[in-house]
PDB file of C-alpha atoms in Angstrom:
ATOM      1  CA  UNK A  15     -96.212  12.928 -57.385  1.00  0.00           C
ATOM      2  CA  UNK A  16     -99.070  13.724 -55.432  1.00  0.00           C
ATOM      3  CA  UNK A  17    -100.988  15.833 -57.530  1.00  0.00           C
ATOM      4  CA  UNK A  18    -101.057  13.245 -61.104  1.00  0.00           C
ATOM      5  CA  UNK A  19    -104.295  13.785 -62.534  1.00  0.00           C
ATOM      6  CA  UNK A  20    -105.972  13.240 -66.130  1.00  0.00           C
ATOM      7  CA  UNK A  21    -103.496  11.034 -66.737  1.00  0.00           C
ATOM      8  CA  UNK A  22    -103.252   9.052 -70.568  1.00  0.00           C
ATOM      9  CA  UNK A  23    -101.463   6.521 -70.957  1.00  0.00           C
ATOM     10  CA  UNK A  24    -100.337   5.954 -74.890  1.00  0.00           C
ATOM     11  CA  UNK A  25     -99.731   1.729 -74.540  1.00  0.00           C
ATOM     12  CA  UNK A  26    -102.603   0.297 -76.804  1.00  0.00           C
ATOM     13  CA  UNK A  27    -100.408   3.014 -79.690  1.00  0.00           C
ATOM     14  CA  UNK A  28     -97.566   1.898 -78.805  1.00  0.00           C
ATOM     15  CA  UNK A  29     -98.303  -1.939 -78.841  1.00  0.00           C
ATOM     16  CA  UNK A  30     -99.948  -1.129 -82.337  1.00  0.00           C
ATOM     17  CA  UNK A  31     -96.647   0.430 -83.443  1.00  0.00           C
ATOM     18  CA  UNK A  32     -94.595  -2.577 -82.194  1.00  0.00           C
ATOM     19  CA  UNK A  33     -96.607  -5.073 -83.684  1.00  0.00           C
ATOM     20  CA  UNK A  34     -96.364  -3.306 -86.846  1.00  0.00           C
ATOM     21  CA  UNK A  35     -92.759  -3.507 -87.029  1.00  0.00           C
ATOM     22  CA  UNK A  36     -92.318  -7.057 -85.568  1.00  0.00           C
ATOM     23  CA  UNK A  37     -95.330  -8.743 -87.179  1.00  0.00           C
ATOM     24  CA  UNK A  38     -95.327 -11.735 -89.522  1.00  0.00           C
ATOM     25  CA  UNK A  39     -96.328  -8.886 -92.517  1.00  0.00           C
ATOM     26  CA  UNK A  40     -93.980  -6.091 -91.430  1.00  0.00           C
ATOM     27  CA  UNK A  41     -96.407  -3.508 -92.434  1.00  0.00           C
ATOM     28  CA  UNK A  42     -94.536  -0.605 -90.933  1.00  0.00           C
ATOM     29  CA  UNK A  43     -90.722  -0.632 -91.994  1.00  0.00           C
ATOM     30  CA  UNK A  44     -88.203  -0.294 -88.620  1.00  0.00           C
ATOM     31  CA  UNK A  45     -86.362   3.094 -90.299  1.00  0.00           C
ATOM     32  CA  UNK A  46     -90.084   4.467 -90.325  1.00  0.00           C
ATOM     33  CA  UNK A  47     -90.680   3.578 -86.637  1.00  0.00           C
ATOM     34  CA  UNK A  48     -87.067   4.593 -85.492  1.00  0.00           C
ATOM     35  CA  UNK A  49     -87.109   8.176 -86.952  1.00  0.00           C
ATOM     36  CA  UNK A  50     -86.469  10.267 -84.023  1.00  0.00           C
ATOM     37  CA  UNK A  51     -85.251  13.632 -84.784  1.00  0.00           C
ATOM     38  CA  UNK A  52     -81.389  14.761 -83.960  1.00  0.00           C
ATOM     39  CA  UNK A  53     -81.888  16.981 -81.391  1.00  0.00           C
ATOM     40  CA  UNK A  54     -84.210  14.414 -79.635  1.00  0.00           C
ATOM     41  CA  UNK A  55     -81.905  11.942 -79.598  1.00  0.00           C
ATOM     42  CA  UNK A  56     -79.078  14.211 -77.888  1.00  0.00           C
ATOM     43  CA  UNK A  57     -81.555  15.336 -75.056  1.00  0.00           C
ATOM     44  CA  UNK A  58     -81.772  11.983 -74.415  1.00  0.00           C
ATOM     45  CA  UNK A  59     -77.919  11.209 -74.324  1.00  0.00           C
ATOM     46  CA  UNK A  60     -77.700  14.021 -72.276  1.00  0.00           C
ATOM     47  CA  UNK A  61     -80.746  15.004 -69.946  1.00  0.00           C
ATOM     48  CA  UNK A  62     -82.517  10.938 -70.108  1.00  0.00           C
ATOM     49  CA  UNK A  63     -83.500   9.242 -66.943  1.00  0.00           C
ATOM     50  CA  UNK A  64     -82.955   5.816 -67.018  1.00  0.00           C
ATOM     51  CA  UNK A  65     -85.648   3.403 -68.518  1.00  0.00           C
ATOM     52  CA  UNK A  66     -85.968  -0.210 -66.609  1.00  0.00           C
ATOM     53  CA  UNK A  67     -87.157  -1.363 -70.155  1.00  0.00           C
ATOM     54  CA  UNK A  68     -85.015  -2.648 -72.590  1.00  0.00           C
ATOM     55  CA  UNK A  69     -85.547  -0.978 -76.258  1.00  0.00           C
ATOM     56  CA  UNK A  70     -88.893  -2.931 -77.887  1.00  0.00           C
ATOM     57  CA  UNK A  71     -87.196  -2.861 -81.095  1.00  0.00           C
ATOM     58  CA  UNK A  72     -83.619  -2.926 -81.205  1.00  0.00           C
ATOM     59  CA  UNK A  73     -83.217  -4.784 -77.052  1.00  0.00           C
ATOM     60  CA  UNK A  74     -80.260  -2.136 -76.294  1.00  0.00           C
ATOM     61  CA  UNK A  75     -80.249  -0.909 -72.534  1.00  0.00           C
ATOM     62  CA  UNK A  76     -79.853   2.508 -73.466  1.00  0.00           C
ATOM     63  CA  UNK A  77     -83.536   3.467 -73.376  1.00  0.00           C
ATOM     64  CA  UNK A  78     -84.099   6.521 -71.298  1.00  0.00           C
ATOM     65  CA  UNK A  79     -87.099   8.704 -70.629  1.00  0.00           C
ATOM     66  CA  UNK A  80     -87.805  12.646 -71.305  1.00  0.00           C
ATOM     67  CA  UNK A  81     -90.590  14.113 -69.306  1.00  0.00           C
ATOM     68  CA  UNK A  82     -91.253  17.820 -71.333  1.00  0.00           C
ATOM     69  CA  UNK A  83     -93.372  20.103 -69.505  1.00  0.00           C
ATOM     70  CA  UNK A  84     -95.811  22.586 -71.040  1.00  0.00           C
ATOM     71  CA  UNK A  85     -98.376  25.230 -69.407  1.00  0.00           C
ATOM     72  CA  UNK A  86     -99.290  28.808 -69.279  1.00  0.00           C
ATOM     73  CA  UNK A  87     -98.273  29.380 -66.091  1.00  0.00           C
ATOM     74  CA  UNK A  88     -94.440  27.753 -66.886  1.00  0.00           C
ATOM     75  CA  UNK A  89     -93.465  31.291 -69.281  1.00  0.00           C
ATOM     76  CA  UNK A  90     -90.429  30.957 -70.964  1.00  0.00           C
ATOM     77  CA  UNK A  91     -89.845  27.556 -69.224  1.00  0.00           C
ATOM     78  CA  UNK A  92     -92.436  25.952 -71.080  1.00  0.00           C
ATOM     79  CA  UNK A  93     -91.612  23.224 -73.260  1.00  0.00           C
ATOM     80  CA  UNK A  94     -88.449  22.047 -71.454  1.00  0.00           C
ATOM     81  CA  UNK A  95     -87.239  18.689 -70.293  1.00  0.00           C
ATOM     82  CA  UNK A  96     -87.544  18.401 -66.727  1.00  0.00           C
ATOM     83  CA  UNK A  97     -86.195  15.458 -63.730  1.00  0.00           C
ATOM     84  CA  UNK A  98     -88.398  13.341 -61.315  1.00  0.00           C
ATOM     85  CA  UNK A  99     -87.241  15.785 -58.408  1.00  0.00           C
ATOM     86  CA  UNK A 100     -87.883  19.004 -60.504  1.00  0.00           C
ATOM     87  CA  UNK A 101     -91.107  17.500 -61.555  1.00  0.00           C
ATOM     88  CA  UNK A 102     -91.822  16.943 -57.266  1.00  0.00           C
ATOM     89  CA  UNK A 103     -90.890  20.585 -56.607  1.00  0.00           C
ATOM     90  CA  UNK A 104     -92.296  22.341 -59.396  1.00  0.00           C
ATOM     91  CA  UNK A 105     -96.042  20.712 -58.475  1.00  0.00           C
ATOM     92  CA  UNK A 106     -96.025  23.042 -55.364  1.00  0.00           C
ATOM     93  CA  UNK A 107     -94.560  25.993 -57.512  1.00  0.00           C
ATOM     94  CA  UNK A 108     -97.148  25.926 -60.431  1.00  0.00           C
ATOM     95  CA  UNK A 109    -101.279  25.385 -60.467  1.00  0.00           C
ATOM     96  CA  UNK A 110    -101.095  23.289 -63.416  1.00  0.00           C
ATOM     97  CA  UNK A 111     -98.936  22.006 -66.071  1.00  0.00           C
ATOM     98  CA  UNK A 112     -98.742  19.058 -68.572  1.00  0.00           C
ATOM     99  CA  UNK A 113     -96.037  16.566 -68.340  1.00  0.00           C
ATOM    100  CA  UNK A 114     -95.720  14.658 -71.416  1.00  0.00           C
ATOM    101  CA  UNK A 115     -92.950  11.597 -71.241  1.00  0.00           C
ATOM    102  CA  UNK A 116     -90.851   9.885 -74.119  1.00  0.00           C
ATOM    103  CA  UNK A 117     -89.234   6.792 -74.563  1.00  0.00           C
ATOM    104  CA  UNK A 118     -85.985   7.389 -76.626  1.00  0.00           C
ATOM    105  CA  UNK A 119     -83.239   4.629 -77.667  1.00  0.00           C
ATOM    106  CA  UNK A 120     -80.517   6.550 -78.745  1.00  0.00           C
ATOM    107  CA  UNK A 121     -78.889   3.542 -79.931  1.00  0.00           C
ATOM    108  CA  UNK A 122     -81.375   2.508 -82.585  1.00  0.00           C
ATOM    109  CA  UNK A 123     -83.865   5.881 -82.680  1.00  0.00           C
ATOM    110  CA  UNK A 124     -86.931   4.688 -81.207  1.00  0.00           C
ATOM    111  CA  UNK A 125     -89.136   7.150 -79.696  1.00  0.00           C
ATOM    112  CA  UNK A 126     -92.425   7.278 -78.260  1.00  0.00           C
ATOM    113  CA  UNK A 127     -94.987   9.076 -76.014  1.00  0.00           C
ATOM    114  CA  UNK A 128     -95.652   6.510 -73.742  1.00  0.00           C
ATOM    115  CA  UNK A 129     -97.741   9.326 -70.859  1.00  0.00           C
ATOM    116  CA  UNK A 130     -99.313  12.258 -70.351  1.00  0.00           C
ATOM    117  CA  UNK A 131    -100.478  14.113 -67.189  1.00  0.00           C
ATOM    118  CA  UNK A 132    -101.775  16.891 -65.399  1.00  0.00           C
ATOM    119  CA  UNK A 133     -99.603  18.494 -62.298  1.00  0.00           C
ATOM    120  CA  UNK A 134     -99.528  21.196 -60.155  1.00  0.00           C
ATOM    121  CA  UNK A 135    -101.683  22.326 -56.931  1.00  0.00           C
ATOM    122  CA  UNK A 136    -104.846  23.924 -58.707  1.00  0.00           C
ATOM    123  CA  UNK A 137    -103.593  27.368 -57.795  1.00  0.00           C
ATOM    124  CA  UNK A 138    -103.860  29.684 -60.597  1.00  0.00           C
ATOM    125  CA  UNK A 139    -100.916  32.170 -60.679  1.00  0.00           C
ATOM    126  CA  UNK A 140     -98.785  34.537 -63.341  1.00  0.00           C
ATOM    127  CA  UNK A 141     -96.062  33.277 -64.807  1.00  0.00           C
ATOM    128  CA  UNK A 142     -92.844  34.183 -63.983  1.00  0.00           C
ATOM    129  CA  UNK A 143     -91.103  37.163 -65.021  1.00  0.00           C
ATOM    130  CA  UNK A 144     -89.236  36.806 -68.137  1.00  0.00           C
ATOM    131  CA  UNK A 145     -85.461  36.464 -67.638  1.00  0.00           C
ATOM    132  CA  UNK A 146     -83.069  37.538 -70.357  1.00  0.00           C
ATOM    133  CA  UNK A 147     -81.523  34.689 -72.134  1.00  0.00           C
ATOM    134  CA  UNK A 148     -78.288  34.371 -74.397  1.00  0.00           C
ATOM    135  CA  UNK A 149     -80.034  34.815 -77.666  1.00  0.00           C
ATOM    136  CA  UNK A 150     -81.673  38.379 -75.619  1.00  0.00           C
ATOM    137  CA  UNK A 151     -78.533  39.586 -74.811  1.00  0.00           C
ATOM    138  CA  UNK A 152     -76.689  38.869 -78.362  1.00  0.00           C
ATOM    139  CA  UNK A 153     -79.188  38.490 -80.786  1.00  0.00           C
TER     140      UNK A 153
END
């Protein structure tokens, strides 16, 4: 990805977290850190890219990452989980858009942001048109 700019990077949080649950004084219980929502943890069954980390908590291979998308320019496709290669072709398409990336272990229901970035060629444009959806077409 050419165009990665403003990036954050969420690792000092995350060790915090970690460190929390592992620690001699277990100040943070594991069911508090491994609360991800439902519907989280099935877009990550289903849509996840392959982590090359083991889970931090519960060591299960099964970690995958989530890279959302948000922007003004996106329209209605704001807020969605997109690939690597969609992620390559949509920084040509777009002037700028946040990518936000999550860690999820569906096994145990760890979940964290671990990134968040700036994409897109700096070319400010109009969203796309609005196409109808299901819930447009049958309420």
């Amino acid at each position: 990805m050419w165009s990665k700019r403003q990036e954050v990077d969420y690792a000092l949080q995350r060790r915090s977290v970690l460190r929390a649950v592992q620690g001699r004084q277990r100040a943070l219980a594991r069911l508090d850190a491994c609360d991800a929502d439902p519907l989280l943890v099935r877009t990550a069954r289903h849509h996840g890219e392959p982590h090359p980390e083991a889970c931090p908590v519960c060591s299960s291979d099964e970690m995958v990452l989530l890279h959302y998308v948000f922007g003004d320019q996106l329209g209605q496709y704001a807020g969605r989980v997109k690939s690597r290669a969609e992620l390559d072709a949509m920084q040509s398409e777009f002037g700028e858009f946040m990518v936000r990336v999550v860690e999820v272990c569906p096994a145990c229901r760890w979940n964290h942001m671990i990134a968040a970035y700036l994409l897109g060629d700096g070319v400010t444009r109009k969203p796309p048109r609005r196409q109808k959806t299901v819930e447009d077409i049958y309420g």
